[in-house]
Amino acid sequence: MEFKNLSLTQDGRVGIIAINRPKALNALNTKVLLELDAVLDELEKNPEVYVIVLTGEGKAFVAGADIEEMKDMTPDEARKFAELGSRVFKKLEIINKPVIAAVNGYALGGGCELAMACDIIIAGEQAKFGQPETGLGITPGFGGTQRLPRIVGTKRAKEIIFTGEIIGAEEAYRIGLVNKVVPPNTSFQAAIEMAKKIASKGQIAVRNAKAAINRGIETDIDGGVAIENQLFALCFANTDQKEGMTAFIEKRKADFKN
Ligand code: CAA
């Protein structure tokens, strides 16, 4: 498929999605969300891509859902828009390969929600995060009230959402919203480096670990451990496990095929 509002490129085993509407600070309108939906389907099926990096062109990661498009929506249209965004973000969250968000600038509203749906967030020092929706007279609509408290705890999430305060990368790191803060304009490079490191591991193991964490976190500890036990056992049904362990015993680097 040809994309107009984002680009899809590849660096080795890393698929790179760059949202490309810099004039509107990459704001998410219906067209962008539908392209994101399609590009995720494409990447999910592509066996050559092991890890995905998601970023935004220009000075913003994503400055939110498109206010221009939302301004005159009826409640029914708003619900459909929120359901579309939420469905696409869920697809991103559970896609069968890790996704790293490289955030160099604004990740606000739907942009913060998009980053939170990724597995890992790497932020440049000048990155800014927040859920400013209450200032627009709305609540977050692409999962912010659900993912933010799960990531940073309810007290901090409520403060951020109620006040609409914008926080810097260091504060986002301090509260556990981002994994790593890197010098300005290096978040993309840092994300690629991390993606390549992940791509060098056994991919079935990486995917099973992602599934175990995502599914386990939504259940109790015993249910989560049962999911882990099952996925651990499944690792022994493919050649990566034999290769990884044989390489260790033979004191050489593993050469994974999956
Ligand atoms: N939707 C539509 N257009 C947007 C946008 C958005 N979320 N954010 C920025 N833009 C547009 C601006 O309207 C502007 O367009 P024009 O040049 O045509 O005027 C262009 O992008 C550049 O923006 P600014 O001139 O405002 O740039 P700035 O550097 O002065 O400010 C900013 C940057 C602080 C991020 C500011 O643009 C801003 O506050 N944007 C809105 C942030 C926001 O409220 N996001 C939440 C949206 S609601 C949401 O996301 C709901 C949900 O959960 C589903």
Coordinates of C-alpha atoms and ligand atoms in Angstrom, one line a residue:
M1 CA 0.0 0.0 0.0
E2 CA 1.1 3.5 -0.7
F3 CA 1.1 5.8 2.3
K4 CA 0.6 9.6 2.2
N5 CA 0.8 10.5 5.8
L6 CA 3.6 8.3 7.0
S7 CA 6.6 6.5 5.6
L8 CA 7.7 2.9 6.0
T9 CA 11.4 2.1 5.6
Q10 CA 13.7 -0.7 6.8
D11 CA 17.1 -0.7 8.3
G12 CA 18.2 -4.4 8.4
R13 CA 15.6 -6.2 10.5
V14 CA 14.1 -3.0 11.8
G15 CA 11.0 -1.6 10.3
I16 CA 10.7 2.2 10.7
I17 CA 7.3 4.0 10.7
A18 CA 7.6 7.8 10.6
I19 CA 4.4 9.8 10.8
N20 CA 4.7 12.5 8.3
R21 CA 2.4 15.5 8.7
P22 CA 4.9 17.9 10.2
K23 CA 2.9 21.0 9.3
A24 CA 0.2 19.9 11.7
L25 CA 2.9 18.5 14.1
N26 CA 1.8 15.0 13.0
A27 CA -1.6 15.4 14.5
L28 CA -3.6 12.2 14.1
N29 CA -6.6 12.5 11.9
T30 CA -8.7 9.6 10.5
K31 CA -6.5 9.3 7.4
V32 CA -3.3 8.9 9.5
L33 CA -5.0 6.4 11.8
L34 CA -6.2 4.3 8.9
E35 CA -2.7 4.4 7.4
L36 CA -1.2 3.4 10.7
D37 CA -3.7 0.5 10.9
A38 CA -2.6 -0.7 7.4
V39 CA 1.1 -0.3 8.0
L40 CA 0.9 -2.4 11.2
D41 CA -0.9 -5.2 9.2
E42 CA 1.9 -5.0 6.7
L43 CA 4.6 -5.2 9.3
E44 CA 3.0 -7.9 11.3
K45 CA 3.0 -10.2 8.2
N46 CA 6.6 -9.2 7.2
P47 CA 8.9 -12.0 8.3
E48 CA 12.0 -9.8 7.5
V49 CA 11.1 -7.3 10.1
Y50 CA 11.9 -8.3 13.7
V51 CA 11.5 -5.0 15.6
I52 CA 9.6 -1.7 14.8
V53 CA 10.7 1.9 15.5
L54 CA 7.9 4.5 15.5
T55 CA 8.7 8.1 15.2
G56 CA 7.5 11.5 13.9
E57 CA 9.0 13.7 11.2
G58 CA 9.9 17.3 12.2
K59 CA 9.8 18.9 15.7
A60 CA 7.0 16.7 17.1
F61 CA 6.5 13.0 17.7
V62 CA 2.7 13.6 17.6
A63 CA 0.9 16.7 19.0
G64 CA -2.3 14.8 19.6
A65 CA -5.5 13.8 17.8
D66 CA -6.4 16.4 15.1
I67 CA -8.3 19.2 16.8
E68 CA -9.4 20.6 13.5
E69 CA -11.1 17.3 12.6
M70 CA -12.7 16.8 16.1
K71 CA -14.0 20.4 16.5
D72 CA -17.5 19.9 15.0
M73 CA -17.9 16.2 15.7
T74 CA -21.2 14.9 17.2
P75 CA -21.0 12.6 20.2
D76 CA -21.5 9.6 17.9
E77 CA -18.8 10.7 15.5
A78 CA -16.5 11.3 18.5
R79 CA -17.2 7.8 19.8
K80 CA -16.4 6.3 16.4
F81 CA -13.2 8.4 16.2
A82 CA -12.1 7.3 19.7
E83 CA -12.9 3.6 18.8
L84 CA -10.8 3.8 15.7
G85 CA -7.8 5.3 17.5
S86 CA -8.2 2.8 20.3
R87 CA -8.4 -0.2 18.0
V88 CA -5.3 0.9 16.1
F89 CA -3.4 1.5 19.3
K90 CA -4.4 -1.9 20.6
K91 CA -3.1 -3.4 17.4
L92 CA 0.2 -1.6 18.0
E93 CA 0.3 -2.8 21.6
I94 CA -0.2 -6.5 20.8
I95 CA 1.6 -6.7 17.5
N96 CA 3.8 -9.8 17.3
K97 CA 7.1 -7.8 17.5
P98 CA 8.5 -5.2 19.8
V99 CA 7.8 -1.5 19.1
I100 CA 10.1 1.3 20.2
A101 CA 8.8 4.9 20.2
A102 CA 11.5 7.4 19.4
V103 CA 10.2 10.7 20.8
N104 CA 12.2 13.8 19.9
G105 CA 9.6 16.5 20.5
Y106 CA 5.9 16.9 21.5
A107 CA 4.0 13.7 22.5
L108 CA 0.8 15.2 23.6
G109 CA -2.8 13.9 24.0
G110 CA -3.1 11.2 21.3
G111 CA 0.7 11.4 20.8
C112 CA 1.4 10.5 24.4
E113 CA -1.3 7.8 24.1
L114 CA 0.4 6.5 21.0
A115 CA 3.8 6.4 22.7
M116 CA 2.3 4.6 25.7
A117 CA 0.9 1.9 23.4
C118 CA 4.5 1.1 22.3
D119 CA 6.6 -1.3 24.3
I120 CA 9.5 1.0 25.0
I121 CA 9.9 4.8 24.8
I122 CA 13.2 6.6 24.1
A123 CA 13.0 10.3 24.6
G124 CA 15.3 13.1 23.5
E125 CA 16.0 15.6 26.2
Q126 CA 13.7 18.2 24.6
A127 CA 10.7 15.8 24.4
K128 CA 7.5 16.9 26.1
F129 CA 4.7 14.6 27.3
G130 CA 1.2 15.3 28.5
Q131 CA -2.5 14.8 28.2
P132 CA -3.7 18.4 27.7
E133 CA -7.3 17.3 26.7
T134 CA -9.1 18.9 29.7
G135 CA -7.9 22.2 28.4
L136 CA -9.9 21.5 25.3
G137 CA -13.0 20.4 27.2
I138 CA -12.6 16.7 26.6
T139 CA -11.0 13.6 28.2
P140 CA -8.2 11.6 26.6
G141 CA -9.9 9.4 24.0
F142 CA -7.2 6.9 22.7
G143 CA -6.6 5.0 26.0
G144 CA -4.8 7.7 28.1
T145 CA -7.0 7.3 31.1
Q146 CA -6.3 3.6 31.1
R147 CA -2.6 3.3 30.1
L148 CA -1.2 6.2 32.0
P149 CA -2.3 5.0 35.4
R150 CA -1.1 1.5 34.6
I151 CA 2.3 2.9 33.8
V152 CA 2.8 5.7 36.4
G153 CA 0.2 4.9 39.0
T154 CA -3.2 6.5 39.5
K155 CA -2.1 9.5 41.7
R156 CA 0.4 10.8 39.1
A157 CA -1.9 9.9 36.2
K158 CA -4.8 11.8 37.7
E159 CA -2.6 14.9 38.3
I160 CA -1.3 14.9 34.7
I161 CA -4.7 14.4 33.2
F162 CA -6.7 16.7 35.5
T163 CA -4.2 19.6 35.2
G164 CA -3.2 19.0 31.6
E165 CA 0.4 19.8 32.7
I166 CA 3.2 19.2 30.1
I167 CA 6.2 17.4 31.5
G168 CA 9.7 17.2 30.2
A169 CA 11.7 14.1 29.3
E170 CA 13.6 13.9 32.6
E171 CA 10.3 14.1 34.6
A172 CA 8.8 11.5 32.3
Y173 CA 11.8 9.3 33.0
R174 CA 11.6 9.9 36.8
I175 CA 7.9 8.7 36.9
G176 CA 8.6 5.7 34.7
L177 CA 6.8 6.9 31.6
V178 CA 9.9 6.7 29.4
N179 CA 12.7 4.1 29.4
K180 CA 15.6 6.3 28.5
V181 CA 16.5 10.0 28.0
V182 CA 19.2 10.7 25.4
P183 CA 20.7 14.0 24.1
P184 CA 18.6 16.2 21.8
N185 CA 18.0 14.8 18.3
T186 CA 19.5 11.4 19.1
S187 CA 16.3 9.5 20.1
F188 CA 15.9 7.9 16.7
Q189 CA 19.5 6.7 16.6
A190 CA 19.2 5.3 20.1
A191 CA 15.9 3.6 19.2
I192 CA 17.5 2.0 16.1
E193 CA 20.5 0.8 18.3
M194 CA 18.2 -0.8 20.8
A195 CA 16.0 -2.3 18.1
K196 CA 19.1 -3.9 16.5
K197 CA 20.1 -5.3 19.9
I198 CA 16.7 -6.9 20.3
A199 CA 16.8 -8.1 16.7
S200 CA 20.0 -10.0 17.4
K201 CA 18.2 -12.2 20.0
G202 CA 15.9 -15.2 19.5
Q203 CA 12.8 -13.7 18.0
I204 CA 10.4 -16.4 19.2
A205 CA 11.7 -15.8 22.7
V206 CA 11.3 -12.0 22.3
R207 CA 7.7 -12.4 21.0
N208 CA 6.7 -14.9 23.7
A209 CA 8.1 -12.5 26.4
K210 CA 6.1 -9.6 25.0
A211 CA 2.9 -11.7 24.9
A212 CA 3.6 -13.0 28.5
I213 CA 4.1 -9.5 29.9
N214 CA 1.1 -8.0 28.0
R215 CA -1.3 -10.9 28.9
G216 CA 0.0 -11.5 32.4
I217 CA -0.2 -7.9 33.5
E218 CA -4.0 -8.0 33.0
T219 CA -4.4 -11.1 35.2
D220 CA -3.4 -12.2 38.7
I221 CA 0.1 -13.4 39.5
D222 CA -0.9 -17.1 39.3
G223 CA -2.6 -16.7 36.0
G224 CA 0.3 -14.7 34.7
V225 CA 2.9 -17.3 35.8
A226 CA 0.7 -20.0 34.1
I227 CA 0.8 -18.0 30.8
E228 CA 4.6 -17.6 31.2
N229 CA 5.1 -21.3 31.9
Q230 CA 3.2 -22.2 28.7
L231 CA 5.1 -19.7 26.5
F232 CA 8.4 -20.8 28.1
A233 CA 7.6 -24.4 27.1
L234 CA 6.7 -23.3 23.6
C235 CA 10.2 -21.9 23.2
F236 CA 11.5 -25.5 23.4
A237 CA 9.5 -26.4 20.3
N238 CA 11.8 -24.4 17.9
T239 CA 15.4 -24.3 16.8
D240 CA 16.3 -21.0 18.5
Q241 CA 16.3 -22.7 21.9
K242 CA 18.6 -25.5 20.7
E243 CA 20.9 -23.0 19.0
G244 CA 21.0 -20.5 21.9
M245 CA 21.9 -23.2 24.4
T246 CA 24.3 -25.1 22.2
A247 CA 26.1 -21.8 21.4
F248 CA 26.4 -21.1 25.1
I249 CA 27.9 -24.6 25.7
E250 CA 30.2 -24.3 22.7
K251 CA 31.2 -20.7 23.8
R252 CA 30.2 -19.1 20.6
K253 CA 27.7 -16.4 19.5
A254 CA 24.2 -17.9 18.8
D255 CA 23.1 -17.8 15.2
F256 CA 19.3 -17.6 15.4
K257 CA 17.3 -18.5 12.3
N258 CA 13.8 -17.4 13.4
Ligands
CAA1 N1 -4.5 19.1 15.9 C1 -4.5 19.8 14.8 N2 -3.5 20.7 14.5 C2 -2.5 20.8 15.4 C3 -2.4 20.1 16.5 C4 -3.5 19.2 16.8 N3 -3.5 18.4 17.9 N4 -1.3 20.5 17.2 C5 -0.7 21.4 16.4 N5 -1.4 21.6 15.3 C6 -1.1 22.5 14.2 C7 -1.4 24.0 14.7 O1 -2.7 24.3 14.5 C8 -0.5 24.7 13.7 O2 -1.1 24.8 12.5 P1 -1.1 26.2 11.6 O3 0.4 26.4 11.3 O4 -1.9 25.9 10.4 O5 -1.6 27.3 12.5 C9 0.7 23.8 13.5 O6 0.3 22.5 13.9 C10 1.9 24.2 14.4 O7 1.4 24.3 15.7 P2 1.7 25.6 16.6 O8 1.8 26.8 15.8 O9 0.7 25.6 17.7 O10 3.2 25.2 17.2 P3 3.8 25.7 18.6 O11 5.2 25.2 18.5 O12 3.5 27.1 18.8 O13 3.1 24.9 19.7 C11 2.2 22.9 20.7 C12 3.2 23.5 19.8 C13 2.4 23.3 22.1 C14 2.3 21.4 20.6 C15 0.7 23.3 20.2 O14 0.6 23.1 18.8 C16 -0.4 22.6 20.9 O15 -0.7 22.9 22.0 N6 -1.0 21.6 20.1 C17 -2.2 20.9 20.6 C18 -1.8 19.9 21.7 C19 -3.0 19.2 22.2 O16 -3.9 19.8 22.8 N7 -3.1 17.9 22.0 C20 -4.3 17.1 22.4 C21 -5.2 17.0 21.3 S1 -6.8 16.3 21.8 C22 -6.5 14.6 21.8 O17 -5.4 14.2 21.5 C23 -7.7 13.7 22.2 C24 -7.4 12.3 22.3 O18 -6.8 11.8 23.2 C25 -8.0 11.4 21.3

